[in-house]
CSV table of C-alpha atoms in Angstrom, one decimal:
chain,number,residue,atom,x,y,z
A,1,MET,CA,31.5,40.3,27.6
A,2,ILE,CA,35.8,41.6,27.2
A,3,LYS,CA,37.5,40.4,30.2
A,4,PHE,CA,41.9,42.1,30.9
A,5,ASP,CA,44.1,40.2,32.3
A,6,CYS,CA,46.7,42.4,33.1
A,7,ARG,CA,48.6,39.9,36.1
A,8,ASN,CA,51.5,39.9,33.4
A,9,THR,CA,52.7,42.8,33.6
A,10,ASP,CA,53.2,42.6,37.1
A,11,CYS,CA,56.6,42.8,38.6
A,12,SER,CA,55.8,40.0,41.2
A,13,VAL,CA,55.6,37.5,37.9
A,14,VAL,CA,57.9,38.9,35.4
A,15,GLY,CA,60.0,41.2,37.7
A,16,GLN,CA,61.6,44.5,38.6
A,17,GLU,CA,63.2,44.8,35.8
A,18,ASN,CA,60.0,44.3,32.8
A,19,GLY,CA,56.3,44.6,35.7
A,20,LEU,CA,55.2,47.5,37.4
A,21,ASP,CA,54.0,46.9,41.2
A,22,LEU,CA,50.1,47.2,40.1
A,23,ALA,CA,49.1,47.2,43.4
A,24,SER,CA,51.4,50.6,44.1
A,25,GLU,CA,51.4,52.2,40.3
A,26,PHE,CA,46.9,51.8,40.7
A,27,ALA,CA,46.6,53.6,44.6
A,28,GLN,CA,50.1,56.7,43.2
A,29,TYR,CA,47.8,57.6,39.8
A,30,LYS,CA,44.3,56.3,41.0
A,31,ASP,CA,42.6,60.1,42.4
A,32,LYS,CA,44.0,61.2,38.6
A,33,ILE,CA,42.7,58.9,37.0
A,34,ALA,CA,39.2,59.5,38.8
A,35,GLU,CA,40.2,63.4,37.6
A,36,ILE,CA,40.4,62.1,34.0
A,37,ILE,CA,36.7,60.0,33.4
A,38,ALA,CA,34.6,63.1,35.2
A,39,ASP,CA,36.6,65.8,33.2
A,40,LEU,CA,35.8,63.5,30.4
A,41,ASN,CA,32.8,63.1,31.0
A,42,LYS,CA,31.8,66.6,32.6
A,43,ARG,CA,32.9,67.0,28.3
A,44,LYS,CA,31.5,64.9,26.1
A,45,ASP,CA,28.6,67.3,25.6
A,46,LYS,CA,30.4,71.0,24.8
A,47,PRO,CA,31.0,72.0,21.4
A,48,GLY,CA,34.2,72.3,20.0
A,49,GLN,CA,35.4,69.5,22.8
A,50,MET,CA,35.6,66.6,19.1
A,51,LEU,CA,33.6,64.1,22.2
A,52,GLN,CA,30.6,63.1,20.8
A,53,TRP,CA,31.9,59.5,19.9
A,54,MET,CA,31.4,58.8,23.6
A,55,ASN,CA,27.5,59.4,23.1
A,56,LEU,CA,26.4,57.4,20.0
A,57,GLY,CA,26.0,54.5,21.1
A,58,TYR,CA,22.3,56.8,22.3
A,59,ASN,CA,22.1,58.2,18.7
A,60,GLU,CA,18.7,56.1,18.3
A,61,GLU,CA,17.9,58.3,15.3
A,62,THR,CA,20.2,56.9,13.0
A,63,LEU,CA,20.4,53.8,14.6
A,64,TRP,CA,15.9,53.7,13.6
A,65,TYR,CA,17.0,55.8,10.0
A,66,VAL,CA,19.4,53.7,9.1
A,67,LYS,CA,17.4,50.8,9.9
A,68,GLU,CA,14.7,52.1,8.2
A,69,TYR,CA,16.8,52.2,4.9
A,70,ALA,CA,19.1,48.7,5.6
A,71,SER,CA,14.6,47.3,5.2
A,72,MET,CA,14.0,49.0,2.1
A,73,VAL,CA,16.2,48.1,-0.6
A,74,ARG,CA,16.4,44.6,1.4
A,75,GLY,CA,17.4,42.3,-2.2
A,76,ARG,CA,18.0,44.8,-4.3
A,77,PHE,CA,21.8,44.6,-4.0
A,78,ASP,CA,23.5,41.7,-4.3
A,79,ASN,CA,26.9,43.8,-3.3
A,80,ILE,CA,27.8,46.1,-1.4
A,81,LEU,CA,30.7,47.6,-2.3
A,82,VAL,CA,32.7,50.3,0.8
A,83,LEU,CA,34.5,53.5,-1.1
A,84,GLY,CA,37.1,55.1,2.4
A,85,ILE,CA,39.9,55.6,3.9
A,86,GLY,CA,41.4,55.9,8.0
A,87,GLY,CA,38.5,55.9,10.2
A,88,SER,CA,35.7,55.5,7.4
A,89,ALA,CA,37.3,51.5,7.1
A,90,LEU,CA,38.5,49.8,9.4
A,91,GLY,CA,36.7,49.9,11.3
A,92,GLY,CA,33.6,49.2,9.5
A,93,VAL,CA,36.2,45.7,8.6
A,94,ALA,CA,37.0,44.4,11.8
A,95,ILE,CA,33.6,44.5,12.7
A,96,SER,CA,32.0,43.2,10.0
A,97,GLU,CA,35.0,40.6,9.1
A,98,ALA,CA,34.8,39.3,13.1
A,99,LEU,CA,30.8,39.1,13.2
A,100,LEU,CA,29.8,37.9,9.7
A,101,LYS,CA,31.0,34.4,8.3
A,102,PRO,CA,34.4,33.6,7.3
A,103,TYR,CA,34.3,33.4,3.2
A,104,TRP,CA,31.1,36.0,3.2
A,105,ASN,CA,31.7,36.9,-0.2
A,106,LEU,CA,32.4,33.2,-1.3
A,107,LEU,CA,28.8,31.6,0.0
A,108,THR,CA,26.3,31.3,-2.0
A,109,PRO,CA,22.8,33.8,-1.7
A,110,GLU,CA,21.6,31.3,0.7
A,111,GLN,CA,24.3,30.8,3.0
A,112,ARG,CA,24.8,34.2,3.5
A,113,ASP,CA,20.5,34.8,4.3
A,114,ASN,CA,20.1,36.4,1.2
A,115,TYR,CA,22.3,39.7,1.8
A,116,PRO,CA,24.8,41.4,-0.2
A,117,ARG,CA,28.4,40.7,-0.7
A,118,ILE,CA,30.0,43.8,1.3
A,119,PHE,CA,33.7,44.9,-0.2
A,120,PHE,CA,35.4,47.9,1.2
A,121,LEU,CA,37.8,49.7,-1.2
A,122,ASP,CA,40.4,51.8,1.0
A,123,ASN,CA,42.8,52.1,-1.3
A,124,ILE,CA,43.4,53.9,-5.0
A,125,ASP,CA,45.7,50.7,-6.5
A,126,PRO,CA,44.4,51.0,-9.6
A,127,ASP,CA,45.8,46.6,-10.0
A,128,THR,CA,43.1,46.4,-7.1
A,129,MET,CA,39.9,48.8,-8.0
A,130,ASN,CA,40.1,48.2,-11.9
A,131,GLY,CA,40.0,44.4,-10.6
A,132,LEU,CA,37.3,45.1,-8.8
A,133,LEU,CA,35.7,46.3,-11.2
A,134,ASP,CA,36.2,43.8,-13.2
A,135,VAL,CA,34.4,41.0,-11.5
A,136,LEU,CA,31.4,43.8,-9.7
A,137,ASP,CA,28.0,43.0,-11.7
A,138,LEU,CA,27.8,46.8,-11.0
A,139,LYS,CA,23.7,47.0,-12.0
A,140,LYS,CA,23.8,45.3,-8.8
A,141,THR,CA,25.9,47.2,-6.2
A,142,LEU,CA,25.0,49.5,-4.3
A,143,VAL,CA,28.1,52.3,-3.9
A,144,ASN,CA,28.6,53.7,-0.3
A,145,VAL,CA,31.3,56.8,-0.5
A,146,ILE,CA,32.2,58.2,2.6
A,147,THR,CA,34.0,60.6,3.9
A,148,LYS,CA,33.3,63.9,6.4
A,149,SER,CA,34.8,66.2,4.5
A,150,GLY,CA,33.7,65.2,0.9
A,151,SER,CA,37.3,66.4,-0.2
A,152,THR,CA,39.5,63.1,0.4
A,153,ALA,CA,42.1,62.9,-2.0
A,154,GLU,CA,42.2,58.6,-1.9
A,155,THR,CA,38.2,58.6,-1.2
A,156,MET,CA,36.7,61.2,-3.9
A,157,ALA,CA,39.4,59.7,-7.3
A,158,GLN,CA,38.0,56.1,-5.9
A,159,PHE,CA,34.2,57.5,-6.7
A,160,MET,CA,35.0,59.2,-9.7
A,161,VAL,CA,36.2,56.0,-10.5
A,162,VAL,CA,33.2,54.5,-10.4
A,163,LYS,CA,30.4,56.9,-10.6
A,164,ASP,CA,32.0,57.0,-14.4
A,165,ARG,CA,31.5,53.2,-14.5
A,166,LEU,CA,27.6,53.9,-12.7
A,167,GLU,CA,26.8,56.0,-15.4
A,168,GLN,CA,28.1,53.6,-18.0
A,169,VAL,CA,25.9,50.5,-17.2
A,170,LEU,CA,23.1,52.0,-15.4
A,171,GLY,CA,22.9,56.2,-17.0
A,172,GLU,CA,23.1,59.5,-16.4
A,173,ASP,CA,19.7,59.3,-14.4
A,174,GLU,CA,20.0,55.7,-13.2
A,175,TYR,CA,22.5,55.2,-11.2
A,176,ARG,CA,21.7,57.7,-8.6
A,177,LYS,CA,20.1,54.8,-6.7
A,178,ASN,CA,23.1,53.0,-6.8
A,179,VAL,CA,24.9,55.9,-4.3
A,180,VAL,CA,24.8,56.9,-0.6
A,181,ALA,CA,26.5,59.4,0.9
A,182,THR,CA,27.6,59.3,4.1
A,183,THR,CA,29.3,62.9,4.8
A,184,ASP,CA,29.3,66.3,6.7
A,185,LYS,CA,25.0,67.0,7.4
A,186,GLN,CA,26.0,71.2,6.1
A,187,THR,CA,29.0,71.2,4.2
A,188,GLY,CA,32.1,69.8,1.9
A,189,VAL,CA,32.5,68.8,-1.6
A,190,LEU,CA,30.4,65.4,-1.2
A,191,ARG,CA,28.0,66.7,0.5
A,192,GLN,CA,27.4,69.8,-2.8
A,193,ILE,CA,27.6,67.1,-5.0
A,194,ALA,CA,25.5,64.4,-3.3
A,195,GLU,CA,22.3,67.3,-3.7
A,196,GLN,CA,23.2,68.0,-6.6
A,197,GLU,CA,23.1,64.1,-7.8
A,198,GLY,CA,20.2,64.0,-5.6
A,199,TYR,CA,22.1,61.0,-3.7
A,200,LYS,CA,20.9,59.2,0.0
A,201,THR,CA,22.9,60.6,2.5
A,202,PHE,CA,24.1,60.2,5.7
A,203,VAL,CA,25.4,62.0,8.5
A,204,VAL,CA,29.3,62.5,10.3
A,205,PRO,CA,28.1,63.7,13.4
A,206,ASP,CA,30.0,66.7,14.2
A,207,ASP,CA,32.5,66.7,16.9
A,208,VAL,CA,33.9,62.9,16.3
A,209,GLY,CA,36.9,61.9,15.1
A,210,GLY,CA,37.0,59.5,11.2
A,211,ARG,CA,38.7,57.5,14.4
A,212,PHE,CA,36.4,57.3,16.2
A,213,SER,CA,33.5,57.1,13.9
A,214,VAL,CA,32.3,53.3,13.5
A,215,PHE,CA,29.1,53.7,15.4
A,216,SER,CA,27.6,56.9,13.2
A,217,ALA,CA,26.4,55.7,10.3
A,218,VAL,CA,29.8,56.1,9.1
A,219,GLY,CA,30.0,52.4,10.5
A,220,LEU,CA,26.1,50.9,11.0
A,221,LEU,CA,25.1,51.8,7.1
A,222,PRO,CA,27.4,48.7,6.2
A,223,LEU,CA,26.5,47.0,8.8
A,224,ALA,CA,23.1,46.8,8.5
A,225,LEU,CA,23.1,45.9,4.3
A,226,VAL,CA,24.7,42.4,5.4
A,227,GLY,CA,22.4,41.8,8.0
A,228,ILE,CA,24.6,42.6,10.7
A,229,ASP,CA,22.8,43.7,14.4
A,230,ILE,CA,23.0,47.4,14.7
A,231,ASN,CA,20.8,47.3,17.8
A,232,GLU,CA,22.9,44.3,19.2
A,233,ILE,CA,25.7,46.5,18.7
A,234,MET,CA,24.1,49.5,20.1
A,235,ASN,CA,23.5,47.5,23.6
A,236,GLY,CA,26.6,46.4,23.9
A,237,ILE,CA,28.1,50.3,23.4
A,238,LYS,CA,25.8,51.1,26.5
A,239,ASP,CA,26.8,48.3,28.9
A,240,MET,CA,30.5,49.2,27.7
A,241,ASP,CA,29.9,52.6,28.0
A,242,LEU,CA,28.6,52.6,31.1
A,243,ALA,CA,31.6,50.1,32.3
A,244,LEU,CA,34.0,53.5,31.6
A,245,LYS,CA,32.1,55.5,33.4
A,246,ASN,CA,32.7,54.2,36.5
A,247,THR,CA,36.2,56.2,37.4
A,248,ASN,CA,37.6,53.7,40.0
A,249,ILE,CA,39.9,52.5,38.7
A,250,CYS,CA,40.8,49.0,39.8
A,251,GLU,CA,36.5,48.1,38.3
A,252,ASN,CA,38.0,50.1,34.5
A,253,ILE,CA,39.5,48.1,32.3
A,254,ALA,CA,40.1,51.2,29.8
A,255,ALA,CA,41.6,53.1,32.7
A,256,GLN,CA,43.5,50.4,33.7
A,257,ASN,CA,45.0,49.8,30.0
A,258,ALA,CA,45.7,52.9,29.8
A,259,LEU,CA,47.7,53.2,32.9
A,260,ILE,CA,49.5,50.3,32.0
A,261,GLN,CA,50.5,51.3,28.5
A,262,TYR,CA,51.5,54.4,29.3
A,263,LEU,CA,53.8,53.2,32.3
A,264,MET,CA,55.3,50.8,30.7
A,265,ASP,CA,56.3,53.0,27.6
A,266,VAL,CA,57.9,55.7,30.3
A,267,LYS,CA,59.1,54.0,33.6
A,268,LYS,CA,60.0,50.3,31.6
A,269,GLY,CA,61.2,51.5,28.3
A,270,LYS,CA,58.6,49.9,25.9
A,271,ASN,CA,57.5,52.0,23.7
A,272,LEU,CA,55.9,49.7,20.9
A,273,SER,CA,53.0,48.7,22.0
A,274,VAL,CA,51.6,44.8,19.9
A,275,MET,CA,48.2,43.7,19.4
A,276,MET,CA,47.8,39.9,18.3
A,277,PRO,CA,44.8,38.2,19.0
A,278,TYR,CA,44.2,34.6,18.6
A,279,SER,CA,41.3,34.5,15.9
A,280,SER,CA,41.5,34.9,12.2
A,281,LYS,CA,38.1,37.0,12.6
A,282,LEU,CA,39.8,39.6,14.8
A,283,LYS,CA,42.7,39.6,12.0
A,284,TYR,CA,41.5,43.3,10.7
A,285,VAL,CA,41.3,44.2,15.1
A,286,SER,CA,45.0,44.9,15.2
A,287,ASP,CA,44.6,47.1,12.5
A,288,TRP,CA,41.8,49.2,13.5
A,289,TYR,CA,44.1,49.3,16.9
A,290,VAL,CA,47.2,50.2,14.7
A,291,GLN,CA,44.7,53.3,13.3
A,292,LEU,CA,43.2,54.3,17.1
A,293,TRP,CA,46.4,53.9,18.4
A,294,ALA,CA,48.6,56.0,15.9
A,295,GLU,CA,47.2,58.8,15.2
A,296,SER,CA,45.7,59.7,19.0
A,297,LEU,CA,49.3,59.5,20.2
A,298,GLY,CA,51.7,60.1,17.6
A,299,LYS,CA,52.1,64.2,19.1
A,300,HIS,CA,54.6,66.3,17.9
A,301,GLU,CA,53.6,69.3,20.2
A,302,ASP,CA,51.7,69.5,23.5
A,303,LEU,CA,49.2,70.7,25.3
A,304,GLN,CA,51.6,73.9,25.1
A,305,GLY,CA,52.6,74.3,22.0
A,306,ASN,CA,56.0,73.0,22.8
A,307,HIS,CA,57.8,70.3,20.8
A,308,ILE,CA,58.0,67.5,21.8
A,309,HIS,CA,57.1,64.6,19.3
A,310,VAL,CA,55.8,61.5,21.3
A,311,GLY,CA,54.1,58.2,21.0
A,312,PRO,CA,53.9,54.5,21.7
A,313,THR,CA,54.2,52.3,18.3
A,314,PRO,CA,51.3,50.2,17.7
A,315,ILE,CA,52.3,47.0,15.8
A,316,LYS,CA,49.9,44.8,14.1
A,317,ALA,CA,50.4,40.9,14.3
A,318,LEU,CA,48.1,37.9,14.4
A,319,GLY,CA,48.2,33.9,16.3
A,320,ALA,CA,49.1,31.8,15.8
A,321,THR,CA,50.4,33.3,12.5
A,322,ASP,CA,53.3,35.8,13.9
A,323,GLN,CA,54.2,32.3,16.4
A,324,HIS,CA,56.3,31.7,13.4
A,325,SER,CA,57.3,35.4,11.9
A,326,GLN,CA,57.8,37.6,14.1
A,327,PHE,CA,57.4,36.1,17.7
A,328,GLN,CA,61.1,36.4,18.1
A,329,LEU,CA,62.1,38.5,17.6
A,330,PHE,CA,58.7,40.1,20.3
A,331,ASN,CA,61.0,37.2,22.2
A,332,GLU,CA,64.6,37.3,21.9
A,333,GLY,CA,65.4,41.1,20.3
A,334,PRO,CA,65.3,44.2,22.1
A,335,ASN,CA,63.2,44.3,25.5
A,336,ASP,CA,61.2,47.9,24.2
A,337,LYS,CA,57.2,45.7,23.7
A,338,ILE,CA,54.7,45.0,25.8
A,339,ILE,CA,52.5,42.6,24.1
A,340,ASN,CA,48.5,42.9,24.0
A,341,PHE,CA,46.3,39.2,23.0
A,342,ILE,CA,42.9,39.4,22.2
A,343,ARG,CA,41.8,35.8,23.3
A,344,VAL,CA,38.2,34.2,22.5
A,345,GLU,CA,36.6,32.6,25.0
A,346,ASN,CA,34.8,30.5,22.6
A,347,PHE,CA,34.7,29.7,19.0
A,348,ASP,CA,31.4,29.8,16.9
A,349,THR,CA,32.7,25.9,16.1
A,350,THR,CA,34.6,23.1,17.6
A,351,LEU,CA,37.4,21.4,15.3
A,352,ASP,CA,38.5,18.1,16.0
A,353,ILE,CA,41.3,17.1,14.8
A,354,PRO,CA,41.6,13.2,14.1
A,355,LYS,CA,44.6,11.2,15.4
A,356,ILE,CA,45.6,9.5,11.5
A,357,PHE,CA,49.2,9.7,12.1
A,358,GLU,CA,51.8,8.2,14.9
A,359,TYR,CA,54.7,9.7,15.0
A,360,THR,CA,57.0,11.3,17.3
A,361,GLY,CA,56.5,15.0,18.4
A,362,ILE,CA,52.6,15.1,16.5
């Protein structure tokens, strides 16, 4: 369960210049926050509102189809190759890195319980693509190409390269068994290609933006293919959904964080938001956060069409690594940042450091 500690943003701890009077601000904005939460929940089922991501945790049909397919191909492939960019990759990368054993792709099949390795290609850098394709046995690789529109230039460029390589080693007919496409249910270039070629397909739901699509087949399929318990993920989504429907700001951690981030920007001039997990397994949560923050809040127009060019800037960091690179800037540079630390309460393992040196300072 996520715990949220915002005490270090209170003026009683960090002073009036840097902090907020949280009790006063919560009291002032509680009715507005309640109104916003109620409005979101009222609009989420209406077409065109792009709020269907709020319902993804309850899509039992998608869950069943993903699990059925993952079970069907279990043991057939040594590798999963995900082709996607932005929301089609970042969430899957973040969750798989967080939940799989470290160095998953270097483990033996036995250490991975005979689940496949997983690789995400989210760029068209030729050296990276050629390097990976040269070491993968494509005959034993399942390719999951993900793009809702089917016209994402980078992803389709990747797929054309990979399709060509698959056809070379498997033939024009057999290669189709090594491709699964996740795209729009009716329209788009990839949908047309998939139907023409006979690929297995999964759907990116309507009214779900790419950056919020990880709990659809976009993310659930790659996660299930490597043995991650997506039932538990969906249960966690439901638990958080119930918690975040709470209109009382004192009991809703997302509302608290949203208000604090907003007020720190507009009242205290802290328009740089640093995400800094103290866990290497959560490193890519920062990458995901940067996309969610920037694409959601970077706007050149308001709802009335006025040109405003606003948006706090997200920055990714990793503890303790960035204590020895960025942290001096955070600590001694311009006072324009709010830093969000993520602490892991219980790691999966422990590490005892032996006392083998008798020197002062270590």
